């Protein structure tokens, strides 16, 4: 059985998912601009026409790959609900930092592209940001904090701090990862202590 | 004496400075892209040719206006050296928030443009960020903190938090300005307390 006939027997959704996974992997060594339909077609060993069938056009393809990246980030940071709020925060942070280490280029593209006003990236970024901070807002009662505009402003501020700190730390590793995690986890309750 | 003859008697440097001030003022109601040489020429009542004489081209003009904005920000947040470190921080923060309130569009352009990788804006942004955080690093001994990579990472993280929080607060004013200032000022020592 040739590779082609094996591939064509897969359900279309599975094939599309595999192509997205390949796209995310290719982004570990390329910028989004360098990830063209041609590059994906060559790496996947399939025709450009089939890729256009799955993704419509290059912009839709990029949107789908970045969306997949954001979904992966949300999935790998999903906390173990049997843990307490502080442990969930620490666990989520560790998964987040590891994810950014392993997917640095595409994550930096997402954060910086969203800040620059790229609509495609801004929407995906906003969704992932609110999925991550939403977990903290759900823990507010357990943390004996008062939800409200001050807490929401500062929690988003802390998230911006984490993003910038981790994006600056990954290429330089100025301090041990364990110290980084401890400091970032300690910062949130320290910042929010002043809210009440 | 006609307005033109009065203007032409000014020394060139003063005229250029005035044009930059006008450029900064025009940015309170326009984006950087909307601020063309034509718009400035019309508002200043002088020829496009003279503006090209002062600024070379549109990109150099934009660089000069944004640089002036950053210089203004650094100047208005300059602390009273007779105060203690905590009071200087509080005073600098209040001046910063007021500045962002009054120059929202151009400041947002600077922050987001730098994040998007616009080289013109990135350099100016980096200079102003390091001028502002540099004042904190100079206060390290007085604050009985230990300078080092952890302190530098977290102080930059706090600066990112302040930027994002203030950029989100200005259009919505979710909490009173006084509360915002208190919370942001309290956040820095709270974050850095974990460093030692």
mmCIF file of C-alpha atoms in Angstrom:
data_model
loop_
_atom_site.group_PDB
_atom_site.id
_atom_site.type_symbol
_atom_site.label_atom_id
_atom_site.label_comp_id
_atom_site.label_asym_id
_atom_site.label_seq_id
_atom_site.Cartn_x
_atom_site.Cartn_y
_atom_site.Cartn_z
ATOM 1 C CA UNK A 1 0.000 0.000 0.000
ATOM 2 C CA UNK A 2 1.517 3.328 -1.002
ATOM 3 C CA UNK A 3 1.718 6.193 1.501
ATOM 4 C CA UNK A 4 -0.751 8.078 -0.669
ATOM 5 C CA UNK A 5 -3.434 5.422 -0.522
ATOM 6 C CA UNK A 6 -2.971 5.114 3.239
ATOM 7 C CA UNK A 7 -3.392 8.847 3.615
ATOM 8 C CA UNK A 8 -6.427 9.131 1.394
ATOM 9 C CA UNK A 9 -8.269 6.529 3.505
ATOM 10 C CA UNK A 10 -8.260 8.789 6.578
ATOM 11 C CA UNK A 11 -11.436 10.689 7.424
ATOM 12 C CA UNK A 12 -11.056 14.320 6.251
ATOM 13 C CA UNK A 13 -11.280 15.736 9.791
ATOM 14 C CA UNK A 14 -8.431 13.568 11.029
ATOM 15 C CA UNK A 15 -6.317 14.560 8.055
ATOM 16 C CA UNK A 16 -7.004 18.239 8.669
ATOM 17 C CA UNK A 17 -6.062 17.823 12.349
ATOM 18 C CA UNK A 18 -2.810 16.116 11.414
ATOM 19 C CA UNK A 19 -1.970 18.897 8.983
ATOM 20 C CA UNK A 20 -2.582 21.451 11.738
ATOM 21 C CA UNK A 21 -0.318 19.525 14.104
ATOM 22 C CA UNK A 22 2.339 19.504 11.409
ATOM 23 C CA UNK A 23 1.830 23.258 10.908
ATOM 24 C CA UNK A 24 2.361 23.890 14.637
ATOM 25 C CA UNK A 25 5.515 21.745 14.617
ATOM 26 C CA UNK A 26 6.862 23.600 11.574
ATOM 27 C CA UNK A 27 6.387 26.875 13.445
ATOM 28 C CA UNK A 28 8.993 25.846 16.003
ATOM 29 C CA UNK A 29 11.681 26.763 13.460
ATOM 30 C CA UNK A 30 9.836 29.282 11.232
ATOM 31 C CA UNK A 31 7.875 32.474 11.594
ATOM 32 C CA UNK A 32 4.217 32.493 10.588
ATOM 33 C CA UNK A 33 5.125 34.431 7.439
ATOM 34 C CA UNK A 34 7.593 31.727 6.469
ATOM 35 C CA UNK A 35 4.954 29.016 6.869
ATOM 36 C CA UNK A 36 3.388 29.041 3.418
ATOM 37 C CA UNK A 37 0.982 26.561 1.877
ATOM 38 C CA UNK A 38 3.949 25.450 -0.282
ATOM 39 C CA UNK A 39 6.095 24.632 2.751
ATOM 40 C CA UNK A 40 3.292 22.659 4.383
ATOM 41 C CA UNK A 41 2.525 20.835 1.125
ATOM 42 C CA UNK A 42 6.149 19.792 0.750
ATOM 43 C CA UNK A 43 6.531 18.710 4.383
ATOM 44 C CA UNK A 44 3.255 16.798 4.337
ATOM 45 C CA UNK A 45 3.951 15.280 0.924
ATOM 46 C CA UNK A 46 0.563 16.270 -0.457
ATOM 47 C CA UNK A 47 -0.615 18.673 -3.123
ATOM 48 C CA UNK A 48 -1.169 22.375 -2.669
ATOM 49 C CA UNK A 49 -4.649 21.849 -4.103
ATOM 50 C CA UNK A 50 -5.589 19.510 -1.262
ATOM 51 C CA UNK A 51 -4.353 22.055 1.286
ATOM 52 C CA UNK A 52 -6.497 24.760 -0.301
ATOM 53 C CA UNK A 53 -9.383 22.292 -0.085
ATOM 54 C CA UNK A 54 -8.842 21.966 3.676
ATOM 55 C CA UNK A 55 -7.988 25.560 4.543
ATOM 56 C CA UNK A 56 -9.437 27.786 1.818
ATOM 57 C CA UNK A 57 -6.557 30.252 1.623
ATOM 58 C CA UNK A 58 -3.281 31.120 3.306
ATOM 59 C CA UNK A 59 -4.895 33.463 5.830
ATOM 60 C CA UNK A 60 -7.417 30.815 6.906
ATOM 61 C CA UNK A 61 -4.591 28.300 7.161
ATOM 62 C CA UNK A 62 -2.610 30.658 9.419
ATOM 63 C CA UNK A 63 -5.661 31.357 11.515
ATOM 64 C CA UNK A 64 -6.260 27.610 11.957
ATOM 65 C CA UNK A 65 -2.617 26.903 12.919
ATOM 66 C CA UNK A 66 -2.466 29.732 15.457
ATOM 67 C CA UNK A 67 -5.869 28.745 16.835
ATOM 68 C CA UNK A 68 -4.531 25.213 17.250
ATOM 69 C CA UNK A 69 -1.511 26.603 19.124
ATOM 70 C CA UNK A 70 -3.783 28.542 21.468
ATOM 71 C CA UNK A 71 -6.006 25.478 21.985
ATOM 72 C CA UNK A 72 -2.917 23.406 22.795
ATOM 73 C CA UNK A 73 -1.809 26.008 25.335
ATOM 74 C CA UNK A 74 -5.241 26.024 26.987
ATOM 75 C CA UNK A 75 -5.261 22.192 27.048
ATOM 76 C CA UNK A 76 -1.764 21.656 28.497
ATOM 77 C CA UNK A 77 -2.352 24.231 31.245
ATOM 78 C CA UNK A 78 -5.712 22.738 32.273
ATOM 79 C CA UNK A 79 -5.458 22.220 36.015
ATOM 80 C CA UNK A 80 -6.073 19.095 38.025
ATOM 81 C CA UNK A 81 -9.382 19.972 39.684
ATOM 82 C CA UNK A 82 -8.582 17.812 42.699
ATOM 83 C CA UNK A 83 -5.857 20.287 43.735
ATOM 84 C CA UNK A 84 -6.329 23.463 45.782
ATOM 85 C CA UNK A 85 -6.348 26.885 44.083
ATOM 86 C CA UNK A 86 -2.706 27.730 44.853
ATOM 87 C CA UNK A 87 -1.483 24.350 43.616
ATOM 88 C CA UNK A 88 -3.588 24.693 40.458
ATOM 89 C CA UNK A 89 -1.990 28.083 39.830
ATOM 90 C CA UNK A 90 1.517 26.674 40.298
ATOM 91 C CA UNK A 91 0.767 23.676 38.073
ATOM 92 C CA UNK A 92 -0.773 25.863 35.351
ATOM 93 C CA UNK A 93 2.201 28.246 35.425
ATOM 94 C CA UNK A 94 4.700 25.425 35.081
ATOM 95 C CA UNK A 95 2.798 23.996 32.098
ATOM 96 C CA UNK A 96 2.586 27.489 30.596
ATOM 97 C CA UNK A 97 6.322 28.172 30.870
ATOM 98 C CA UNK A 98 7.158 24.738 29.446
ATOM 99 C CA UNK A 99 4.764 25.346 26.569
ATOM 100 C CA UNK A 100 6.321 28.736 25.769
ATOM 101 C CA UNK A 101 9.802 27.164 25.910
ATOM 102 C CA UNK A 102 8.772 24.542 23.370
ATOM 103 C CA UNK A 103 6.742 26.845 21.119
ATOM 104 C CA UNK A 104 8.576 30.114 21.500
ATOM 105 C CA UNK A 105 8.334 31.554 17.991
ATOM 106 C CA UNK A 106 4.649 30.947 17.450
ATOM 107 C CA UNK A 107 3.732 32.105 20.946
ATOM 108 C CA UNK A 108 5.750 35.309 20.510
ATOM 109 C CA UNK A 109 4.021 35.786 17.141
ATOM 110 C CA UNK A 110 0.633 35.426 18.826
ATOM 111 C CA UNK A 111 1.372 37.889 21.658
ATOM 112 C CA UNK A 112 3.151 40.508 19.540
ATOM 113 C CA UNK A 113 0.791 40.155 16.586
ATOM 114 C CA UNK A 114 -2.211 40.677 18.857
ATOM 115 C CA UNK A 115 -0.580 43.776 20.378
ATOM 116 C CA UNK A 116 0.081 45.204 16.925
ATOM 117 C CA UNK A 117 -3.623 45.048 16.080
ATOM 118 C CA UNK A 118 -3.541 42.081 13.684
ATOM 119 C CA UNK A 119 -7.243 41.145 13.863
ATOM 120 C CA UNK A 120 -6.646 37.457 13.098
ATOM 121 C CA UNK A 121 -4.220 37.123 15.998
ATOM 122 C CA UNK A 122 -5.969 39.531 18.370
ATOM 123 C CA UNK A 123 -9.140 37.450 18.537
ATOM 124 C CA UNK A 124 -7.271 34.194 19.152
ATOM 125 C CA UNK A 125 -5.054 35.881 21.737
ATOM 126 C CA UNK A 126 -8.034 37.395 23.569
ATOM 127 C CA UNK A 127 -9.754 33.998 23.695
ATOM 128 C CA UNK A 128 -6.701 32.248 25.117
ATOM 129 C CA UNK A 129 -5.999 35.043 27.593
ATOM 130 C CA UNK A 130 -9.558 34.906 28.891
ATOM 131 C CA UNK A 131 -9.491 31.094 29.094
ATOM 132 C CA UNK A 132 -6.335 31.264 31.252
ATOM 133 C CA UNK A 133 -7.362 34.162 33.510
ATOM 134 C CA UNK A 134 -10.916 32.754 33.696
ATOM 135 C CA UNK A 135 -9.531 29.874 35.764
ATOM 136 C CA UNK A 136 -8.250 32.388 38.294
ATOM 137 C CA UNK A 137 -11.580 34.224 38.437
ATOM 138 C CA UNK A 138 -13.258 30.870 39.131
ATOM 139 C CA UNK A 139 -10.934 30.406 42.140
ATOM 140 C CA UNK A 140 -11.717 33.780 43.697
ATOM 141 C CA UNK A 141 -13.945 32.478 46.491
ATOM 142 C CA UNK A 142 -11.553 29.653 47.348
ATOM 143 C CA UNK A 143 -8.744 32.246 47.551
ATOM 144 C CA UNK A 144 -10.926 34.423 49.834
ATOM 145 C CA UNK A 145 -10.643 37.362 47.445
ATOM 146 C CA UNK A 146 -13.304 39.864 46.413
ATOM 147 C CA UNK A 147 -14.144 39.742 42.714
ATOM 148 C CA UNK A 148 -14.665 43.106 41.062
ATOM 149 C CA UNK A 149 -13.077 45.560 38.627
ATOM 150 C CA UNK A 150 -9.898 46.042 40.709
ATOM 151 C CA UNK A 151 -9.261 42.300 40.918
ATOM 152 C CA UNK A 152 -9.955 41.859 37.190
ATOM 153 C CA UNK A 153 -7.673 44.760 36.198
ATOM 154 C CA UNK A 154 -4.807 43.505 38.353
ATOM 155 C CA UNK A 155 -5.201 39.860 37.369
ATOM 156 C CA UNK A 156 -4.969 40.872 33.717
ATOM 157 C CA UNK A 157 -1.993 43.027 34.647
ATOM 158 C CA UNK A 158 -0.349 40.027 36.303
ATOM 159 C CA UNK A 159 -1.038 37.965 33.159
ATOM 160 C CA UNK A 160 0.736 40.656 31.090
ATOM 161 C CA UNK A 161 3.613 40.523 33.570
ATOM 162 C CA UNK A 162 3.834 36.730 33.239
ATOM 163 C CA UNK A 163 3.778 36.924 29.433
ATOM 164 C CA UNK A 164 6.505 39.542 29.244
ATOM 165 C CA UNK A 165 8.646 37.897 31.903
ATOM 166 C CA UNK A 166 8.438 34.447 30.318
ATOM 167 C CA UNK A 167 9.034 35.763 26.778
ATOM 168 C CA UNK A 168 12.127 37.548 28.090
ATOM 169 C CA UNK A 169 13.282 34.564 30.183
ATOM 170 C CA UNK A 170 13.040 31.771 27.587
ATOM 171 C CA UNK A 171 15.856 32.960 25.279
ATOM 172 C CA UNK A 172 18.134 34.023 28.161
ATOM 173 C CA UNK A 173 17.260 31.833 31.170
ATOM 174 C CA UNK A 174 18.595 34.528 33.513
ATOM 175 C CA UNK A 175 17.481 32.578 36.607
ATOM 176 C CA UNK A 176 16.657 28.898 37.194
ATOM 177 C CA UNK A 177 13.212 27.855 35.930
ATOM 178 C CA UNK A 178 12.187 26.796 39.435
ATOM 179 C CA UNK A 179 12.915 30.303 40.762
ATOM 180 C CA UNK A 180 10.990 31.890 37.903
ATOM 181 C CA UNK A 181 7.950 29.730 38.655
ATOM 182 C CA UNK A 182 8.106 30.454 42.386
ATOM 183 C CA UNK A 183 8.393 34.213 41.823
ATOM 184 C CA UNK A 184 5.575 34.422 39.268
ATOM 185 C CA UNK A 185 3.246 32.283 41.385
ATOM 186 C CA UNK A 186 3.992 34.350 44.509
ATOM 187 C CA UNK A 187 3.385 37.592 42.619
ATOM 188 C CA UNK A 188 -0.346 37.059 42.020
ATOM 189 C CA UNK A 189 -1.516 36.726 45.638
ATOM 190 C CA UNK A 190 0.965 39.485 46.598
ATOM 191 C CA UNK A 191 -0.546 41.853 44.014
ATOM 192 C CA UNK A 192 -4.131 40.940 44.898
ATOM 193 C CA UNK A 193 -3.576 41.250 48.660
ATOM 194 C CA UNK A 194 -3.870 45.029 48.260
ATOM 195 C CA UNK A 195 -7.287 44.790 46.549
ATOM 196 C CA UNK A 196 -9.341 44.047 49.631
ATOM 197 C CA UNK B 1 4.430 92.306 10.951
ATOM 198 C CA UNK B 2 2.818 89.288 9.266
ATOM 199 C CA UNK B 3 2.719 85.882 11.009
ATOM 200 C CA UNK B 4 5.034 84.555 8.313
ATOM 201 C CA UNK B 5 7.758 87.108 8.950
ATOM 202 C CA UNK B 6 7.520 86.472 12.700
ATOM 203 C CA UNK B 7 7.886 82.750 12.138
ATOM 204 C CA UNK B 8 10.833 83.036 9.782
ATOM 205 C CA UNK B 9 12.765 85.064 12.343
ATOM 206 C CA UNK B 10 12.860 82.163 14.803
ATOM 207 C CA UNK B 11 16.048 80.133 15.076
ATOM 208 C CA UNK B 12 15.644 76.864 13.116
ATOM 209 C CA UNK B 13 15.963 74.656 16.221
ATOM 210 C CA UNK B 14 13.171 76.478 18.022
ATOM 211 C CA UNK B 15 10.950 76.193 14.957
ATOM 212 C CA UNK B 16 11.638 72.478 14.704
ATOM 213 C CA UNK B 17 10.851 72.032 18.405
ATOM 214 C CA UNK B 18 7.562 73.906 17.981
ATOM 215 C CA UNK B 19 6.640 71.746 15.004
ATOM 216 C CA UNK B 20 7.327 68.628 17.068
ATOM 217 C CA UNK B 21 5.149 69.960 19.891
ATOM 218 C CA UNK B 22 2.397 70.586 17.360
ATOM 219 C CA UNK B 23 2.884 67.055 15.994
ATOM 220 C CA UNK B 24 2.476 65.572 19.496
ATOM 221 C CA UNK B 25 -0.677 67.660 20.061
ATOM 222 C CA UNK B 26 -2.134 66.552 16.717
ATOM 223 C CA UNK B 27 -1.610 62.925 17.765
ATOM 224 C CA UNK B 28 -4.148 63.341 20.575
ATOM 225 C CA UNK B 29 -6.915 63.031 17.965
ATOM 226 C CA UNK B 30 -5.160 61.085 15.166
ATOM 227 C CA UNK B 31 -3.186 57.918 14.726
ATOM 228 C CA UNK B 32 0.436 58.132 13.620
ATOM 229 C CA UNK B 33 -0.601 56.971 10.145
ATOM 230 C CA UNK B 34 -3.073 59.826 9.910
ATOM 231 C CA UNK B 35 -0.407 62.371 10.828
ATOM 232 C CA UNK B 36 1.055 63.147 7.418
ATOM 233 C CA UNK B 37 3.434 65.921 6.413
ATOM 234 C CA UNK B 38 0.402 67.485 4.662
ATOM 235 C CA UNK B 39 -1.643 67.577 7.871
ATOM 236 C CA UNK B 40 1.218 69.144 9.827
ATOM 237 C CA UNK B 41 1.892 71.679 7.054
ATOM 238 C CA UNK B 42 -1.752 72.746 7.046
ATOM 239 C CA UNK B 43 -2.008 72.986 10.846
ATOM 240 C CA UNK B 44 1.281 74.866 11.126
ATOM 241 C CA UNK B 45 0.481 77.126 8.182
ATOM 242 C CA UNK B 46 3.833 76.479 6.490
ATOM 243 C CA UNK B 47 4.922 74.765 3.308
ATOM 244 C CA UNK B 48 5.473 71.045 2.869
ATOM 245 C CA UNK B 49 8.906 71.920 1.497
ATOM 246 C CA UNK B 50 9.938 73.531 4.768
ATOM 247 C CA UNK B 51 8.766 70.453 6.698
ATOM 248 C CA UNK B 52 10.841 68.203 4.460
ATOM 249 C CA UNK B 53 13.741 70.562 5.154
ATOM 250 C CA UNK B 54 13.309 70.025 8.916
ATOM 251 C CA UNK B 55 12.463 66.311 8.943
ATOM 252 C CA UNK B 56 13.816 64.764 5.735
ATOM 253 C CA UNK B 57 10.921 62.404 5.081
ATOM 254 C CA UNK B 58 7.698 61.153 6.614
ATOM 255 C CA UNK B 59 9.383 58.310 8.479
ATOM 256 C CA UNK B 60 11.951 60.640 10.058
ATOM 257 C CA UNK B 61 9.143 63.020 10.976
ATOM 258 C CA UNK B 62 7.220 60.196 12.683
ATOM 259 C CA UNK B 63 10.356 59.044 14.472
ATOM 260 C CA UNK B 64 10.964 62.588 15.743
ATOM 261 C CA UNK B 65 7.368 63.047 16.960
ATOM 262 C CA UNK B 66 7.288 59.707 18.772
ATOM 263 C CA UNK B 67 10.744 60.369 20.236
ATOM 264 C CA UNK B 68 9.431 63.725 21.495
ATOM 265 C CA UNK B 69 6.471 61.923 23.102
ATOM 266 C CA UNK B 70 8.815 59.500 24.855
ATOM 267 C CA UNK B 71 11.064 62.376 25.994
ATOM 268 C CA UNK B 72 8.003 64.200 27.363
ATOM 269 C CA UNK B 73 6.977 61.069 29.268
ATOM 270 C CA UNK B 74 10.460 60.704 30.756
ATOM 271 C CA UNK B 75 10.492 64.410 31.699
ATOM 272 C CA UNK B 76 7.060 64.592 33.337
ATOM 273 C CA UNK B 77 7.720 61.456 35.406
ATOM 274 C CA UNK B 78 11.124 62.697 36.626
ATOM 275 C CA UNK B 79 10.986 62.335 40.407
ATOM 276 C CA UNK B 80 11.680 64.934 43.066
ATOM 277 C CA UNK B 81 15.030 63.695 44.365
ATOM 278 C CA UNK B 82 14.341 65.105 47.824
ATOM 279 C CA UNK B 83 11.662 62.447 48.354
ATOM 280 C CA UNK B 84 12.187 58.898 49.589
ATOM 281 C CA UNK B 85 12.158 55.953 47.161
ATOM 282 C CA UNK B 86 8.541 54.931 47.833
ATOM 283 C CA UNK B 87 7.279 58.516 47.438
ATOM 284 C CA UNK B 88 9.266 58.904 44.224
ATOM 285 C CA UNK B 89 7.646 55.745 42.893
ATOM 286 C CA UNK B 90 4.158 57.005 43.800
ATOM 287 C CA UNK B 91 4.840 60.427 42.277
ATOM 288 C CA UNK B 92 6.281 58.929 39.090
ATOM 289 C CA UNK B 93 3.304 56.586 38.718
ATOM 290 C CA UNK B 94 0.797 59.400 39.104
ATOM 291 C CA UNK B 95 2.607 61.467 36.457
ATOM 292 C CA UNK B 96 2.757 58.412 34.192
ATOM 293 C CA UNK B 97 -0.974 57.678 34.435
ATOM 294 C CA UNK B 98 -1.846 61.351 33.853
ATOM 295 C CA UNK B 99 0.465 61.412 30.839
ATOM 296 C CA UNK B 100 -1.137 58.297 29.343
ATOM 297 C CA UNK B 101 -4.613 59.774 29.952
ATOM 298 C CA UNK B 102 -3.653 62.923 28.038
ATOM 299 C CA UNK B 103 -1.701 61.193 25.256
ATOM 300 C CA UNK B 104 -3.549 57.923 24.943
ATOM 301 C CA UNK B 105 -3.423 57.332 21.185
ATOM 302 C CA UNK B 106 0.254 58.053 20.691
ATOM 303 C CA UNK B 107 1.263 56.126 23.795
ATOM 304 C CA UNK B 108 -0.785 53.097 22.698
ATOM 305 C CA UNK B 109 0.842 53.413 19.259
ATOM 306 C CA UNK B 110 4.281 53.385 20.863
ATOM 307 C CA UNK B 111 3.620 50.342 23.073
ATOM 308 C CA UNK B 112 1.778 48.266 20.489
ATOM 309 C CA UNK B 113 4.027 49.295 17.610
ATOM 310 C CA UNK B 114 7.099 48.280 19.593
ATOM 311 C CA UNK B 115 5.509 44.917 20.433
ATOM 312 C CA UNK B 116 4.706 44.308 16.776
ATOM 313 C CA UNK B 117 8.376 44.660 15.857
ATOM 314 C CA UNK B 118 8.246 48.097 14.202
ATOM 315 C CA UNK B 119 11.952 48.982 14.442
ATOM 316 C CA UNK B 120 11.351 52.743 14.562
ATOM 317 C CA UNK B 121 9.030 52.392 17.557
ATOM 318 C CA UNK B 122 10.864 49.518 19.239
ATOM 319 C CA UNK B 123 14.030 51.515 19.787
ATOM 320 C CA UNK B 124 12.195 54.541 21.196
ATOM 321 C CA UNK B 125 10.061 52.291 23.387
ATOM 322 C CA UNK B 126 13.099 50.414 24.723
ATOM 323 C CA UNK B 127 14.838 53.703 25.582
ATOM 324 C CA UNK B 128 11.843 55.081 27.464
ATOM 325 C CA UNK B 129 11.203 51.772 29.247
ATOM 326 C CA UNK B 130 14.800 51.633 30.434
ATOM 327 C CA UNK B 131 14.762 55.296 31.509
ATOM 328 C CA UNK B 132 11.683 54.616 33.663
ATOM 329 C CA UNK B 133 12.772 51.289 35.149
ATOM 330 C CA UNK B 134 16.333 52.631 35.559
ATOM 331 C CA UNK B 135 15.039 54.953 38.269
ATOM 332 C CA UNK B 136 13.825 51.921 40.193
ATOM 333 C CA UNK B 137 17.147 50.120 39.793
ATOM 334 C CA UNK B 138 18.865 53.225 41.188
ATOM 335 C CA UNK B 139 16.647 52.983 44.298
ATOM 336 C CA UNK B 140 17.462 49.343 44.995
ATOM 337 C CA UNK B 141 19.761 49.967 47.943
ATOM 338 C CA UNK B 142 17.432 52.505 49.512
ATOM 339 C CA UNK B 143 14.614 49.934 49.197
ATOM 340 C CA UNK B 144 16.861 47.305 50.852
ATOM 341 C CA UNK B 145 16.494 44.996 47.866
ATOM 342 C CA UNK B 146 19.103 42.799 46.194
ATOM 343 C CA UNK B 147 19.835 43.778 42.604
ATOM 344 C CA UNK B 148 20.273 40.881 40.216
ATOM 345 C CA UNK B 149 18.607 39.054 37.328
ATOM 346 C CA UNK B 150 15.507 38.086 39.350
ATOM 347 C CA UNK B 151 14.885 41.684 40.436
ATOM 348 C CA UNK B 152 15.448 42.959 36.898
ATOM 349 C CA UNK B 153 13.131 40.353 35.336
ATOM 350 C CA UNK B 154 10.346 41.075 37.811
ATOM 351 C CA UNK B 155 10.712 44.855 37.678
ATOM 352 C CA UNK B 156 10.357 44.698 33.905
ATOM 353 C CA UNK B 157 7.402 42.376 34.417
ATOM 354 C CA UNK B 158 5.830 44.915 36.783
ATOM 355 C CA UNK B 159 6.416 47.640 34.164
ATOM 356 C CA UNK B 160 4.565 45.484 31.598
ATOM 357 C CA UNK B 161 1.775 45.048 34.140
ATOM 358 C CA UNK B 162 1.560 48.811 34.690
ATOM 359 C CA UNK B 163 1.480 49.486 30.939
ATOM 360 C CA UNK B 164 -1.266 46.972 30.247
ATOM 361 C CA UNK B 165 -3.300 47.957 33.289
ATOM 362 C CA UNK B 166 -3.131 51.688 32.535
ATOM 363 C CA UNK B 167 -3.847 51.207 28.805
ATOM 364 C CA UNK B 168 -6.906 49.157 29.773
ATOM 365 C CA UNK B 169 -7.974 51.568 32.530
ATOM 366 C CA UNK B 170 -7.794 54.893 30.642
ATOM 367 C CA UNK B 171 -10.696 54.265 28.220
ATOM 368 C CA UNK B 172 -12.887 52.553 30.850
ATOM 369 C CA UNK B 173 -11.890 54.007 34.251
ATOM 370 C CA UNK B 174 -13.179 50.845 35.958
ATOM 371 C CA UNK B 175 -11.948 52.027 39.384
ATOM 372 C CA UNK B 176 -11.081 55.485 40.767
ATOM 373 C CA UNK B 177 -7.683 56.802 39.664
ATOM 374 C CA UNK B 178 -6.546 57.015 43.282
ATOM 375 C CA UNK B 179 -7.231 53.299 43.791
ATOM 376 C CA UNK B 180 -5.422 52.424 40.575
ATOM 377 C CA UNK B 181 -2.342 54.360 41.708
ATOM 378 C CA UNK B 182 -2.381 52.801 45.170
ATOM 379 C CA UNK B 183 -2.694 49.273 43.767
ATOM 380 C CA UNK B 184 0.039 49.671 41.149
ATOM 381 C CA UNK B 185 2.450 51.271 43.607
ATOM 382 C CA UNK B 186 1.796 48.545 46.193
ATOM 383 C CA UNK B 187 2.313 45.815 43.585
ATOM 384 C CA UNK B 188 6.030 46.480 43.007
ATOM 385 C CA UNK B 189 7.315 45.964 46.560
ATOM 386 C CA UNK B 190 4.861 43.064 46.947
ATOM 387 C CA UNK B 191 6.271 41.356 43.835
ATOM 388 C CA UNK B 192 9.894 42.054 44.794
ATOM 389 C CA UNK B 193 9.463 40.896 48.392
ATOM 390 C CA UNK B 194 9.721 37.300 47.140
ATOM 391 C CA UNK B 195 13.085 37.938 45.404
ATOM 392 C CA UNK B 196 15.246 37.963 48.508
#
